Short mmCIF file of C-alpha atoms in Angstrom, two decimals:
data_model
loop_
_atom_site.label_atom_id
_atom_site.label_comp_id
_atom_site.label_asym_id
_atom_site.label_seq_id
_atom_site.Cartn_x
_atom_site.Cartn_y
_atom_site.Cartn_z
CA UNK I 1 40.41 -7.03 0.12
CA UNK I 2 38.23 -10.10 -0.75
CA UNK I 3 38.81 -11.19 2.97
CA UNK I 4 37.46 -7.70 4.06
CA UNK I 5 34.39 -7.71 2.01
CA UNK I 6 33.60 -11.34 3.40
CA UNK I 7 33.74 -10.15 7.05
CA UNK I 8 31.36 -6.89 5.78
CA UNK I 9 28.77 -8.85 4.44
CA UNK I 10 28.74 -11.36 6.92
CA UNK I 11 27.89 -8.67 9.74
CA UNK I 12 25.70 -6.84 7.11
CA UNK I 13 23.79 -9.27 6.28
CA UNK I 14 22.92 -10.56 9.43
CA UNK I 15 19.86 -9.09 11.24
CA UNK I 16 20.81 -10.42 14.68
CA UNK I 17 24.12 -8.12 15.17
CA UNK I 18 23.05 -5.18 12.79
CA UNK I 19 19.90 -4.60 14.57
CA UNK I 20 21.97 -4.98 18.13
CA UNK I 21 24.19 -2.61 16.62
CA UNK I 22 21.56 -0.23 15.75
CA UNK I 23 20.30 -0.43 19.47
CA UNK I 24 23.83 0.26 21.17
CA UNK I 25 24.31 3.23 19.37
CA UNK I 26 20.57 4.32 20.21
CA UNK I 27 21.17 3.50 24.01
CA UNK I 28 24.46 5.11 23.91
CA UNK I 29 22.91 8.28 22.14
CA UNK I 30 20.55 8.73 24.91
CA UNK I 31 23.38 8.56 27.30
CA UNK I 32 21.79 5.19 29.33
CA UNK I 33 23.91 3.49 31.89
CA UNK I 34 26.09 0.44 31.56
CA UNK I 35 24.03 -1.59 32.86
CA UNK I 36 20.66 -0.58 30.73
CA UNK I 37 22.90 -0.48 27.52
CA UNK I 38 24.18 -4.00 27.99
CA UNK I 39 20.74 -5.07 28.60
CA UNK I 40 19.08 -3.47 25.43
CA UNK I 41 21.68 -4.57 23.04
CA UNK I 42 21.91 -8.33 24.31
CA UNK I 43 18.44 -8.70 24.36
CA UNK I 44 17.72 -7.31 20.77
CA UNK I 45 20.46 -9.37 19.88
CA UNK I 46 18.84 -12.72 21.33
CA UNK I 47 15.13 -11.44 20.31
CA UNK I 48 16.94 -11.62 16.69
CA UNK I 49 18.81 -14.73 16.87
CA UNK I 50 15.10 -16.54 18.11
CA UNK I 51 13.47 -14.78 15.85
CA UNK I 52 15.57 -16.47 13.10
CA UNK I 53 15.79 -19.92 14.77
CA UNK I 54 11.63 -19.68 14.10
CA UNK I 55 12.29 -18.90 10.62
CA UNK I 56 14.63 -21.70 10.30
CA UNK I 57 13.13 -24.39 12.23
CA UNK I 58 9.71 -22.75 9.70
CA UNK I 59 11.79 -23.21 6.77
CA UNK I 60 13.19 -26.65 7.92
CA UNK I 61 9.60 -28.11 8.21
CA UNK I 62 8.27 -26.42 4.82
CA UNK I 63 11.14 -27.92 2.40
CA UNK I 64 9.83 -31.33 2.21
CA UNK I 65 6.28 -30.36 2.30
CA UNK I 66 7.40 -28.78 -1.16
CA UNK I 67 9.20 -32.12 -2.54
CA UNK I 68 6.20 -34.00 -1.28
CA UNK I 69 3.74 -31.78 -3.33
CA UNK I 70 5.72 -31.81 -6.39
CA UNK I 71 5.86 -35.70 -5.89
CA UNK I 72 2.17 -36.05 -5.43
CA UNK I 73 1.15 -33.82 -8.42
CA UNK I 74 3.80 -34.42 -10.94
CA UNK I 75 4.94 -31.21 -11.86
CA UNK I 76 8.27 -29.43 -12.76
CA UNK I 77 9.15 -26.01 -13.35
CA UNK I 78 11.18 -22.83 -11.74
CA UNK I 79 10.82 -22.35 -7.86
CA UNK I 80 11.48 -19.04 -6.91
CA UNK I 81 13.34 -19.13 -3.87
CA UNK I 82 15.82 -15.73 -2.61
CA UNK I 83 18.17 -17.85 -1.02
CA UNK I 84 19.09 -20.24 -4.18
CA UNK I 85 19.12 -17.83 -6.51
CA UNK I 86 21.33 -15.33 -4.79
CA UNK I 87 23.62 -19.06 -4.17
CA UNK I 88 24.28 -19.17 -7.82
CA UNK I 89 25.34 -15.06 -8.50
CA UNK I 90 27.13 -14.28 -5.62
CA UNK I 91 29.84 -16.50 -7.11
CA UNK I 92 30.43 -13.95 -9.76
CA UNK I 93 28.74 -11.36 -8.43
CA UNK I 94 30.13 -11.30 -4.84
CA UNK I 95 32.26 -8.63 -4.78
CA UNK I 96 30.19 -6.00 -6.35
CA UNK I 97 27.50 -7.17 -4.15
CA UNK I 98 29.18 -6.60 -1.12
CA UNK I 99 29.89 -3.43 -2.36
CA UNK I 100 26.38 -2.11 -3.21
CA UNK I 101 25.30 -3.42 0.20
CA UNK I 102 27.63 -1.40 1.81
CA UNK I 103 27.04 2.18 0.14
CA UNK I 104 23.54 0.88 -0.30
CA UNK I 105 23.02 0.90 3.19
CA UNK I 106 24.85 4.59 3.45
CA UNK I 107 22.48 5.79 0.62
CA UNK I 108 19.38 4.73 2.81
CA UNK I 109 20.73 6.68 5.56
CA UNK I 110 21.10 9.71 3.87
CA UNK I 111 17.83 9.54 2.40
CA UNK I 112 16.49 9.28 6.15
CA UNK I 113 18.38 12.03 7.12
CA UNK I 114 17.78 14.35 4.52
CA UNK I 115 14.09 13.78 2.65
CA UNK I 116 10.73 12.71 4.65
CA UNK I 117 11.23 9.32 3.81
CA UNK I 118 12.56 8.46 7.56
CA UNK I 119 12.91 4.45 7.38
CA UNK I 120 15.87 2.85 8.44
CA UNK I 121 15.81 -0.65 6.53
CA UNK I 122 17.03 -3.16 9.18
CA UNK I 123 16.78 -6.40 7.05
CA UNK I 124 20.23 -6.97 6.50
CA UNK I 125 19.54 -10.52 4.64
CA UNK I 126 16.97 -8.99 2.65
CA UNK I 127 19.14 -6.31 1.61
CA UNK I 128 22.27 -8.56 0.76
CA UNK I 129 19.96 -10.40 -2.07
CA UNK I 130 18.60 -6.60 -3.59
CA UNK I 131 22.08 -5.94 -3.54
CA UNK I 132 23.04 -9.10 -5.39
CA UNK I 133 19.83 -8.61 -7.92
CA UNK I 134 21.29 -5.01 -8.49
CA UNK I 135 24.82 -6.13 -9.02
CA UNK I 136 23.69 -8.48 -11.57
CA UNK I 137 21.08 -6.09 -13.90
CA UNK I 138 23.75 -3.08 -13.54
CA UNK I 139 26.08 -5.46 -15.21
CA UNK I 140 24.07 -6.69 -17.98
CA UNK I 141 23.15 -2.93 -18.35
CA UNK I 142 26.52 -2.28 -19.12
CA UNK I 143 28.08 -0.30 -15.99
CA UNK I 144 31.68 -1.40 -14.71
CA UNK I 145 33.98 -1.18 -11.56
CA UNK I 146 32.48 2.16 -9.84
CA UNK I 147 29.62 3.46 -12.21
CA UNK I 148 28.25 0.47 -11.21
CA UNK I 149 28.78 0.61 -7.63
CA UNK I 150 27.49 4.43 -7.77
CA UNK I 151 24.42 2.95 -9.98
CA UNK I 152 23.85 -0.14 -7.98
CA UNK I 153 24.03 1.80 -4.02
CA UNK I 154 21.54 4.60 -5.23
CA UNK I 155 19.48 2.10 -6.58
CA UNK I 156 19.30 -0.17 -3.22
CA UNK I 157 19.27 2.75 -0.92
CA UNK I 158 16.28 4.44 -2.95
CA UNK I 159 14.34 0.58 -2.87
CA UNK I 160 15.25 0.45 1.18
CA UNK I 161 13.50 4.17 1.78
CA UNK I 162 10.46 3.53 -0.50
CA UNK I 163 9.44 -0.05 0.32
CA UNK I 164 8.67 0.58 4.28
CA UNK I 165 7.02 4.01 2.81
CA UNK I 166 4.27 2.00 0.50
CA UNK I 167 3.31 -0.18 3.00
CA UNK I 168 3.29 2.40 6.42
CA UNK I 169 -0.20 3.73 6.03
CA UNK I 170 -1.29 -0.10 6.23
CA UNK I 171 1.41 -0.69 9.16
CA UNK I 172 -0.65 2.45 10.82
CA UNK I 173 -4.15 0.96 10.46
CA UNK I 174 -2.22 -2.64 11.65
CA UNK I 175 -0.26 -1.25 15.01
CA UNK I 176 -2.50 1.72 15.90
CA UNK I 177 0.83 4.19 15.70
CA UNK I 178 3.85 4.79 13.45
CA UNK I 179 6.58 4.25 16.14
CA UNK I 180 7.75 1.10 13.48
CA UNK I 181 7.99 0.37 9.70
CA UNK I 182 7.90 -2.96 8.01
CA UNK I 183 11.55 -3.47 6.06
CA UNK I 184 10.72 -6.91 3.93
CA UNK I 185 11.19 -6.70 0.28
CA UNK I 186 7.65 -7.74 -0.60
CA UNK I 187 5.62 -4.05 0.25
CA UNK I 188 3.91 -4.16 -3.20
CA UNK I 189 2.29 -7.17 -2.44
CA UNK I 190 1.40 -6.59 1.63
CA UNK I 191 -0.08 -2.84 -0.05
CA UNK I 192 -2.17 -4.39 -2.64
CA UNK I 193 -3.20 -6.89 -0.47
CA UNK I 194 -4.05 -3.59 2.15
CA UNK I 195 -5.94 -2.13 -0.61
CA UNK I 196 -7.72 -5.51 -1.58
CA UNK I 197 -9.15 -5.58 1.95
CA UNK I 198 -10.53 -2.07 1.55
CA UNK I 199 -12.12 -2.78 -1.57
CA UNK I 200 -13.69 -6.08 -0.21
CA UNK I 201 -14.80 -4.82 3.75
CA UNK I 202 -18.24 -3.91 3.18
CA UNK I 203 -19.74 -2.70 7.01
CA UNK I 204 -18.45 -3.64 9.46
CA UNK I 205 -15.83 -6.33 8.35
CA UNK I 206 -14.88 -9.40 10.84
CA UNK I 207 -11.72 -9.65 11.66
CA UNK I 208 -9.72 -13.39 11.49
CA UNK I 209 -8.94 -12.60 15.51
CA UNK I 210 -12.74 -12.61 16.35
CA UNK I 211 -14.37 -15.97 14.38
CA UNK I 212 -16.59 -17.16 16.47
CA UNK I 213 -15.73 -21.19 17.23
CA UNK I 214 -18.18 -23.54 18.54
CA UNK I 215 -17.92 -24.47 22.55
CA UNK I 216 -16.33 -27.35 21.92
CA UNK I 217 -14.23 -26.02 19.61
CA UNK I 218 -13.08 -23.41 21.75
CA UNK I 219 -9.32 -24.75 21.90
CA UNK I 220 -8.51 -23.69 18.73
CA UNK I 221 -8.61 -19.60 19.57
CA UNK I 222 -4.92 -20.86 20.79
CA UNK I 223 -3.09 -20.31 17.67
CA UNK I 224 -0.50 -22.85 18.29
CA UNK I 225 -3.08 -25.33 18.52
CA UNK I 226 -4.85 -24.42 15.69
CA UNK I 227 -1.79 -24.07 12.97
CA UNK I 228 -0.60 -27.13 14.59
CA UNK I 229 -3.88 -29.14 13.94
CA UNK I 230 -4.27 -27.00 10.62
CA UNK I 231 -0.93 -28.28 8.92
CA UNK I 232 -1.24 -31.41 10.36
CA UNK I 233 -4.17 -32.15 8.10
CA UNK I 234 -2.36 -30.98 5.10
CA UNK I 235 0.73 -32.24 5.65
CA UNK I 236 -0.94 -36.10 6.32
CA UNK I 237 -3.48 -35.31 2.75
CA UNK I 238 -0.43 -34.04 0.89
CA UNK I 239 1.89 -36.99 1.97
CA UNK I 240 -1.24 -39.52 0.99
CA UNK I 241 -0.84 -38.14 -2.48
CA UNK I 242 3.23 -38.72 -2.66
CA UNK I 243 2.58 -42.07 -1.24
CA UNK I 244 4.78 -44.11 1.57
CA UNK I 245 7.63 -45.03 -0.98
CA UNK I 246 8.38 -41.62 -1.93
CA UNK I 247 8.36 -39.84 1.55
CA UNK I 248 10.58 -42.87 3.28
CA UNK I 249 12.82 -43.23 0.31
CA UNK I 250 13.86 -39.60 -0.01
CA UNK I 251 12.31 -37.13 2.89
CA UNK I 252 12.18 -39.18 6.17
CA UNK I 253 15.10 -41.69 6.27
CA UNK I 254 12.73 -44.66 6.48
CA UNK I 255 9.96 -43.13 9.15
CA UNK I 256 7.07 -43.98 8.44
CA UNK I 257 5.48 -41.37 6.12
CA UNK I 258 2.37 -40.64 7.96
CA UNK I 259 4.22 -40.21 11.68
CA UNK I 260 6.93 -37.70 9.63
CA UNK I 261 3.93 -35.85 8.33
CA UNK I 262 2.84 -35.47 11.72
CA UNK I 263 6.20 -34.12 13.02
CA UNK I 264 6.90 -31.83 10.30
CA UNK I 265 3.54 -30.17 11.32
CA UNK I 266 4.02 -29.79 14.71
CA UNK I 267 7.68 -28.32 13.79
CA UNK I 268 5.97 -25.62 11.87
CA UNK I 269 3.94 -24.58 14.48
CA UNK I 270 6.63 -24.67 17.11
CA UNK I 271 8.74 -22.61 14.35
CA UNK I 272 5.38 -20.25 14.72
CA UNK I 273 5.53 -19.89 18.55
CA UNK I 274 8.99 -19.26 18.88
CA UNK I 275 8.88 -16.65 16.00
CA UNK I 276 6.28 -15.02 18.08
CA UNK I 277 8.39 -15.02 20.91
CA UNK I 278 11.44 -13.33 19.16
CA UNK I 279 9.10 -10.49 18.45
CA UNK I 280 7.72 -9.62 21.43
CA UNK I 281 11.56 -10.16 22.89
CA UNK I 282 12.77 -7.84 20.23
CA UNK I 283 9.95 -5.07 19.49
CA UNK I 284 10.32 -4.33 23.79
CA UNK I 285 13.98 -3.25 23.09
CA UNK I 286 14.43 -1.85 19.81
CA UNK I 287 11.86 0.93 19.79
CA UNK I 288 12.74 2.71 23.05
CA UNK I 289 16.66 2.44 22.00
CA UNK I 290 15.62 3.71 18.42
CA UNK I 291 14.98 6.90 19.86
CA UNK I 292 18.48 7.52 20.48
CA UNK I 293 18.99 7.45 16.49
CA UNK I 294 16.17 8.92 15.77
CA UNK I 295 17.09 12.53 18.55
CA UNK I 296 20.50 12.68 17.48
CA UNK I 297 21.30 11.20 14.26
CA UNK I 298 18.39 11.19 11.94
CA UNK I 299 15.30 12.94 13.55
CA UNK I 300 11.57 11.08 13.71
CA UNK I 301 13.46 7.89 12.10
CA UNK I 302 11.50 4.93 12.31
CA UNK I 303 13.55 1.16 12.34
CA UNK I 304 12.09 -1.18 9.41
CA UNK I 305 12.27 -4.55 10.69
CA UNK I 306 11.52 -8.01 9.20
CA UNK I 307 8.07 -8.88 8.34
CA UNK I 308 7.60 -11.75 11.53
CA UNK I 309 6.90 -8.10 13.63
CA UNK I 310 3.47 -8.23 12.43
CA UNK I 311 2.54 -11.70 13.14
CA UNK I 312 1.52 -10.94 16.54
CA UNK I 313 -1.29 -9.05 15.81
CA UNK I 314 -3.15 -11.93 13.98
CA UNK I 315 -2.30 -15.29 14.23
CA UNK I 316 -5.48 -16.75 12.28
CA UNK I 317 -4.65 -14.07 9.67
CA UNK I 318 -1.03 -15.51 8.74
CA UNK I 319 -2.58 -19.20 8.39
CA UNK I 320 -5.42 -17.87 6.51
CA UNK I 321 -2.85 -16.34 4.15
CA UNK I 322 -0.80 -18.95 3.73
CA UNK I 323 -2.79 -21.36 2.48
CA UNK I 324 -4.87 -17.99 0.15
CA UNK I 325 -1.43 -17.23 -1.58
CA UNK I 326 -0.49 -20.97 -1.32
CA UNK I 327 -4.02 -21.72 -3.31
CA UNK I 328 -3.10 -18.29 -5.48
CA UNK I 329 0.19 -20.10 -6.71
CA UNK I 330 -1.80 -22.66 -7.69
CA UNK I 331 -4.09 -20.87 -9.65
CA UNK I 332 -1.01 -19.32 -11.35
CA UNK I 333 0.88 -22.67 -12.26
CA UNK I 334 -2.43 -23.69 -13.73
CA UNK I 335 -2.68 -20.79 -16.26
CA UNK I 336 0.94 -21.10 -16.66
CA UNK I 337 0.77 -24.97 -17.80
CA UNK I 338 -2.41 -23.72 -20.11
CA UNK I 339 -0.48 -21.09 -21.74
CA UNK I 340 3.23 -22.30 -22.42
CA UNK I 341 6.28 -20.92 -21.22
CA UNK I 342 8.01 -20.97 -17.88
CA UNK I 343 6.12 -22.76 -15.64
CA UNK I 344 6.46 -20.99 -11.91
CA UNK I 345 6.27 -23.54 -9.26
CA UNK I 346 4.34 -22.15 -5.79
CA UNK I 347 7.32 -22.00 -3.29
CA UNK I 348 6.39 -23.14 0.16
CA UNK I 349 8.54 -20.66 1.84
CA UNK I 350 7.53 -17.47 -0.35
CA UNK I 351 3.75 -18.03 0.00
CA UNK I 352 4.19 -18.56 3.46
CA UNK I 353 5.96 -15.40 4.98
CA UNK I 354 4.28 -13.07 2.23
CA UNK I 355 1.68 -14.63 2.24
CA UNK I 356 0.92 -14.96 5.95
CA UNK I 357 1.92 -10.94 5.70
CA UNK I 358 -0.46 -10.18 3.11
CA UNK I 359 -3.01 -11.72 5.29
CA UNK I 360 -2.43 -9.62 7.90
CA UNK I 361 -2.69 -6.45 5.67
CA UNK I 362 -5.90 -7.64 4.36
CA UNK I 363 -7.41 -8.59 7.73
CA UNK I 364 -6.26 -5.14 8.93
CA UNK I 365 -8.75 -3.23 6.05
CA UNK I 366 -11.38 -5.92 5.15
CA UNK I 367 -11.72 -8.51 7.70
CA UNK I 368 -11.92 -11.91 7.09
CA UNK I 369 -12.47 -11.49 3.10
CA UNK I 370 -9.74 -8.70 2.79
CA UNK I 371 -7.33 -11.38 4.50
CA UNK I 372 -8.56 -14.51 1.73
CA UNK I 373 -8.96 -12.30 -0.92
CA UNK I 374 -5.72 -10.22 -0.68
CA UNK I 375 -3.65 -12.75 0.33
CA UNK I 376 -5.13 -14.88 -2.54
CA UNK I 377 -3.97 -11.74 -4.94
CA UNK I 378 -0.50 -11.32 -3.45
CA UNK I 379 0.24 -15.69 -4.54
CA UNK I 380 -0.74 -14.50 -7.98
CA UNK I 381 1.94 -11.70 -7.89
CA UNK I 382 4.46 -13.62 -6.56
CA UNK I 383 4.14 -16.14 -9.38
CA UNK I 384 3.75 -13.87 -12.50
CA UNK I 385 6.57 -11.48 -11.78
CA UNK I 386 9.12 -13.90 -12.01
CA UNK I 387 8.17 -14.85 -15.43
CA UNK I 388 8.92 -11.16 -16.44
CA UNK I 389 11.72 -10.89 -14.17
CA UNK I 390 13.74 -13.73 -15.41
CA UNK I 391 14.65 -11.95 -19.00
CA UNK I 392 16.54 -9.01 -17.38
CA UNK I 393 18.47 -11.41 -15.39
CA UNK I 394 21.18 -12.24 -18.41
CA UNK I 395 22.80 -15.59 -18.21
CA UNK I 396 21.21 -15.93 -14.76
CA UNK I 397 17.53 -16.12 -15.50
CA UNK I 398 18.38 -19.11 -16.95
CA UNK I 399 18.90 -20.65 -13.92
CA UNK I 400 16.29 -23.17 -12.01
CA UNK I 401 15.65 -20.55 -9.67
CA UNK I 402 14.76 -16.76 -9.44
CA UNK I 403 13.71 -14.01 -6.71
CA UNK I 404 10.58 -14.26 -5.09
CA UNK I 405 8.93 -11.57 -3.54
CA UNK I 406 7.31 -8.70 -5.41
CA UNK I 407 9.47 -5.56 -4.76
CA UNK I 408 12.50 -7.68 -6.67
CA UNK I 409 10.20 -8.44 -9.19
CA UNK I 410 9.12 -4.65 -9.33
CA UNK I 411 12.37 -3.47 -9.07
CA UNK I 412 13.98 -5.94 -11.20
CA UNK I 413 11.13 -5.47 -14.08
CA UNK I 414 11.75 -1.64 -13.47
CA UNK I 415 15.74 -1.16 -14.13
CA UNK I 416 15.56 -4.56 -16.87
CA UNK I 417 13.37 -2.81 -18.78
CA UNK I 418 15.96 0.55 -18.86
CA UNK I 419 18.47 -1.38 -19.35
CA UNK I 420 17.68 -3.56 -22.30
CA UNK I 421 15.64 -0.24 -24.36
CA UNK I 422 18.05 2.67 -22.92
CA UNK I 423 21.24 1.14 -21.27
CA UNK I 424 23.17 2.95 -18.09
CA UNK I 425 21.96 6.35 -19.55
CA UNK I 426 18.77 5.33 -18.71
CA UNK I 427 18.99 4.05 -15.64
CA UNK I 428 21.57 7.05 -14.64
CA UNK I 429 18.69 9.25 -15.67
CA UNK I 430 16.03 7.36 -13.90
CA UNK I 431 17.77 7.73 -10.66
CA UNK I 432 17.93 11.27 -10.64
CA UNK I 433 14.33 11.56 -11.56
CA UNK I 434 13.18 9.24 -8.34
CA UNK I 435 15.93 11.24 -6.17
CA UNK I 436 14.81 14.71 -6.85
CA UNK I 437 11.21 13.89 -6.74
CA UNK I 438 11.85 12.74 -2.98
CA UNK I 439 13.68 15.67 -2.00
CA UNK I 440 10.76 17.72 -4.01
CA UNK I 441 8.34 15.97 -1.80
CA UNK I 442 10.02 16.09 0.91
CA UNK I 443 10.45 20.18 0.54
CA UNK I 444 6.65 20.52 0.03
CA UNK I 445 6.00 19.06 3.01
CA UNK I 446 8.33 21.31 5.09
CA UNK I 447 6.40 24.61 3.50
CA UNK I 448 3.41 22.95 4.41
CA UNK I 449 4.35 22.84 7.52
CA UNK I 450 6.23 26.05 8.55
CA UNK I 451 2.66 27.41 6.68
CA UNK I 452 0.81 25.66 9.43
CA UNK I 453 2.85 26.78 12.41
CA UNK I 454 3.13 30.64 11.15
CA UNK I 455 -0.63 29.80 10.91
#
């Protein structure tokens, strides 16, 4: 059984053959030859598998950038970071994790098929850690063997239909049509940050894609140039700070500090560009083949795919909101130190992909300032909802870690908070609220409709 489950989540969890997967069954729905079906599915499958190369080879270069800063400023605290927390549970939370991810996924389906909330979450690592989150606050809530299960796959499959939902009217303004959704457990933040930008636009905002640089400045409009001189500039200042000792003692195996600086920056920007390449590679094959799922299986579904799909569309916008939610952690871990308590530490790899999305969102509706501003917003969220989060966690918010991005802390916050003042009836309760208020809404909108036609 335990074998089993191991083989389940390591398909389910991995975007590369779940999205390819996805795409065969859409080709094969639409009845495509051989010949276009092997195509579709290999090359969604490859667009994937760059896409996460990018993300690792990002990741790769970010890690010591984080040591280096704590090193240079001397400070200690939590780092919230998906991947180390979800490390720690899954060795006593594995099975039911696996579990919820499974029926989880099923849940999300049905939801798609059944209400007007038509997303098809496609983030399978994203939806392995809700699923772990959920396995552990169902537990300290007091469900066991299947009320939990039951509890913990309504619970993910109602998160996987709503978070594409909150942020699609910003994913509208972003791609100019609604043929894709954005399935990245951080919505709350990417719609504030949407909503930031509208507040901030004033006439006629300018957007990050359109700053005008000087003649001979003109180079930078390549983004790969630009990120690349960009980080290089912070990475150097930042490893100044930590000093040559630190950085060849521990990060660069003797290189000198300045030259692995250097390299680390130009790794994140090649991380960048081949990210961008995955998408392009990926978006050109998984929309038409979507249509197969979305004729025959769950009509007008749309896929809801990681958040490096919206890079593309501004490049200055995800450096500009980097370093805005970077600057927004810092803000936070200030306040933090001033007030006592758990001091959140600004995680490299968090500010960067939420916060390069949020600066998308916020270029999309305000320009410029929408993209600072509501980026700047989204690094304060994803430092203060950890401290809140971490309580409902039991014996595991006591670890040195915790989730990250804001829908777990929204989520987490949400079902913590029913299960530490009403236990499972709560949450059992809850559920069935959310659940019939989707089908409600989506029943309205069918009269509405059938109105208009008879009309």
């Amino acid at each position: 059984m335990n074998d089993f489950l191991k083989v389940l989540v390591d398909i389910l969890s991995q975007p590369a053959i779940l999205v390819a997967l996805i795409a065969l069954i859409g080709l094969i729905a639409q009845r495509k030859k051989l010949s276009d079906t092997l195509k579709g599915t290999t090359k969604t499958f490859v667009g994937f598998l760059v896409i996460s190369a990018g993300a690792g080879i990002l990741s790769a270069a970010l890690a010591p950038f984080g040591e280096m800063f704590k090193a240079a400023f001397h400070v200690t605290g939590v780092v919230p970071n998906n991947e180390a927390i979800v490390a720690i549970a899954l060795t006593d939370y594995g099975t039911n994790t696996a579990l919820i991810m499974f029926f989880g996924m099923m849940v999300n389906i049905l939801i798609a098929r059944f209400t007007k909330f038509k997303y098809i979450f496609l983030t399978g690592h994203h939806t392995l850690y809700m699923a772990c989150m959920l396995a552990v606050i169902m537990t300290v809530a007091g469900f066991t063997s299947v009320p939990l299960i039951i509890a913990g796959a309504v619970a993910l499959g109602i998160i996987m239909s709503l978070s594409p939902a909150i942020v699609q009217p910003f994913m509208r303004i972003l791609t100019g049509n609604d043929n894709v959704a954005l399935g990245h457990f951080s919505a709350v933040g990417y719609a504030v940050s949407g909503l930031v930008g509208k507040a901030v636009a004033g006439k006629n905002p300018k957007s990050t894609e359109k700053i005008n640089f000087p003649k001979g400045l003109g180079f930078l409009r390549d983004s790969t140039v630009s990120i690349a001189l960009t980080m290089m500039v912070i990475y150097v200042v930042v490893a100044l700070f930590a000093g040559p000792s630190y950085v060849e003692s521990n990060l660069s195996d003797g290189t000198n500090y300045l030259v692995f600086a250097m390299i680390q920056a130009g790794t994140f920007a090649a991380g960048v560009f081949i990210i961008l390449s995955g998408v392009r590679l990926v978006l050109a094959e998984i929309v038409p083949a979507f249509k197969g799922i979305s004729e025959r299986l769950v009509p007008n579904a749309k896929p809801a795919l990681d958040v490096p799909i919206i890079y593309p569309y501004a490049p200055n916008a995800v450096l500009i909101g980097f370093f805005s939610s970077f600057i927004g952690g810092i803000v936070s871990m200030v306040i933090m130190t001033f007030t006592g308590g758990v001091i959140i530490l600004p995680g490299v790899v968090p500010h960067f992909f939420t916060g390069a999305a949020a600066g998308v969102f916020g270029n999309a509706t305000g320009g410029v300032r929408g993209a600072i501003i509501g980026a700047f917003v989204n690094g304060i969220l994803i430092s203060f909802l950890p401290v809140f989060l971490m309580p409902v966690l039991g014996n595991l918010g006591f670890a040195n870690s915790t989730f990250s991005d804001t829908d777990f802390g929204v989520s987490g916050i949400f079902f913590g908070v029913l299960a530490n003042h009403g236990g499972t009836i709560a949450i059992v309760v809850s559920l069935i609220v959310i659940l019939a208020v989707m089908f409600g809404l989506s029943m309205k909108r069918k009269k509405s409709k059938a109105i208009e036609e008879e009309a």
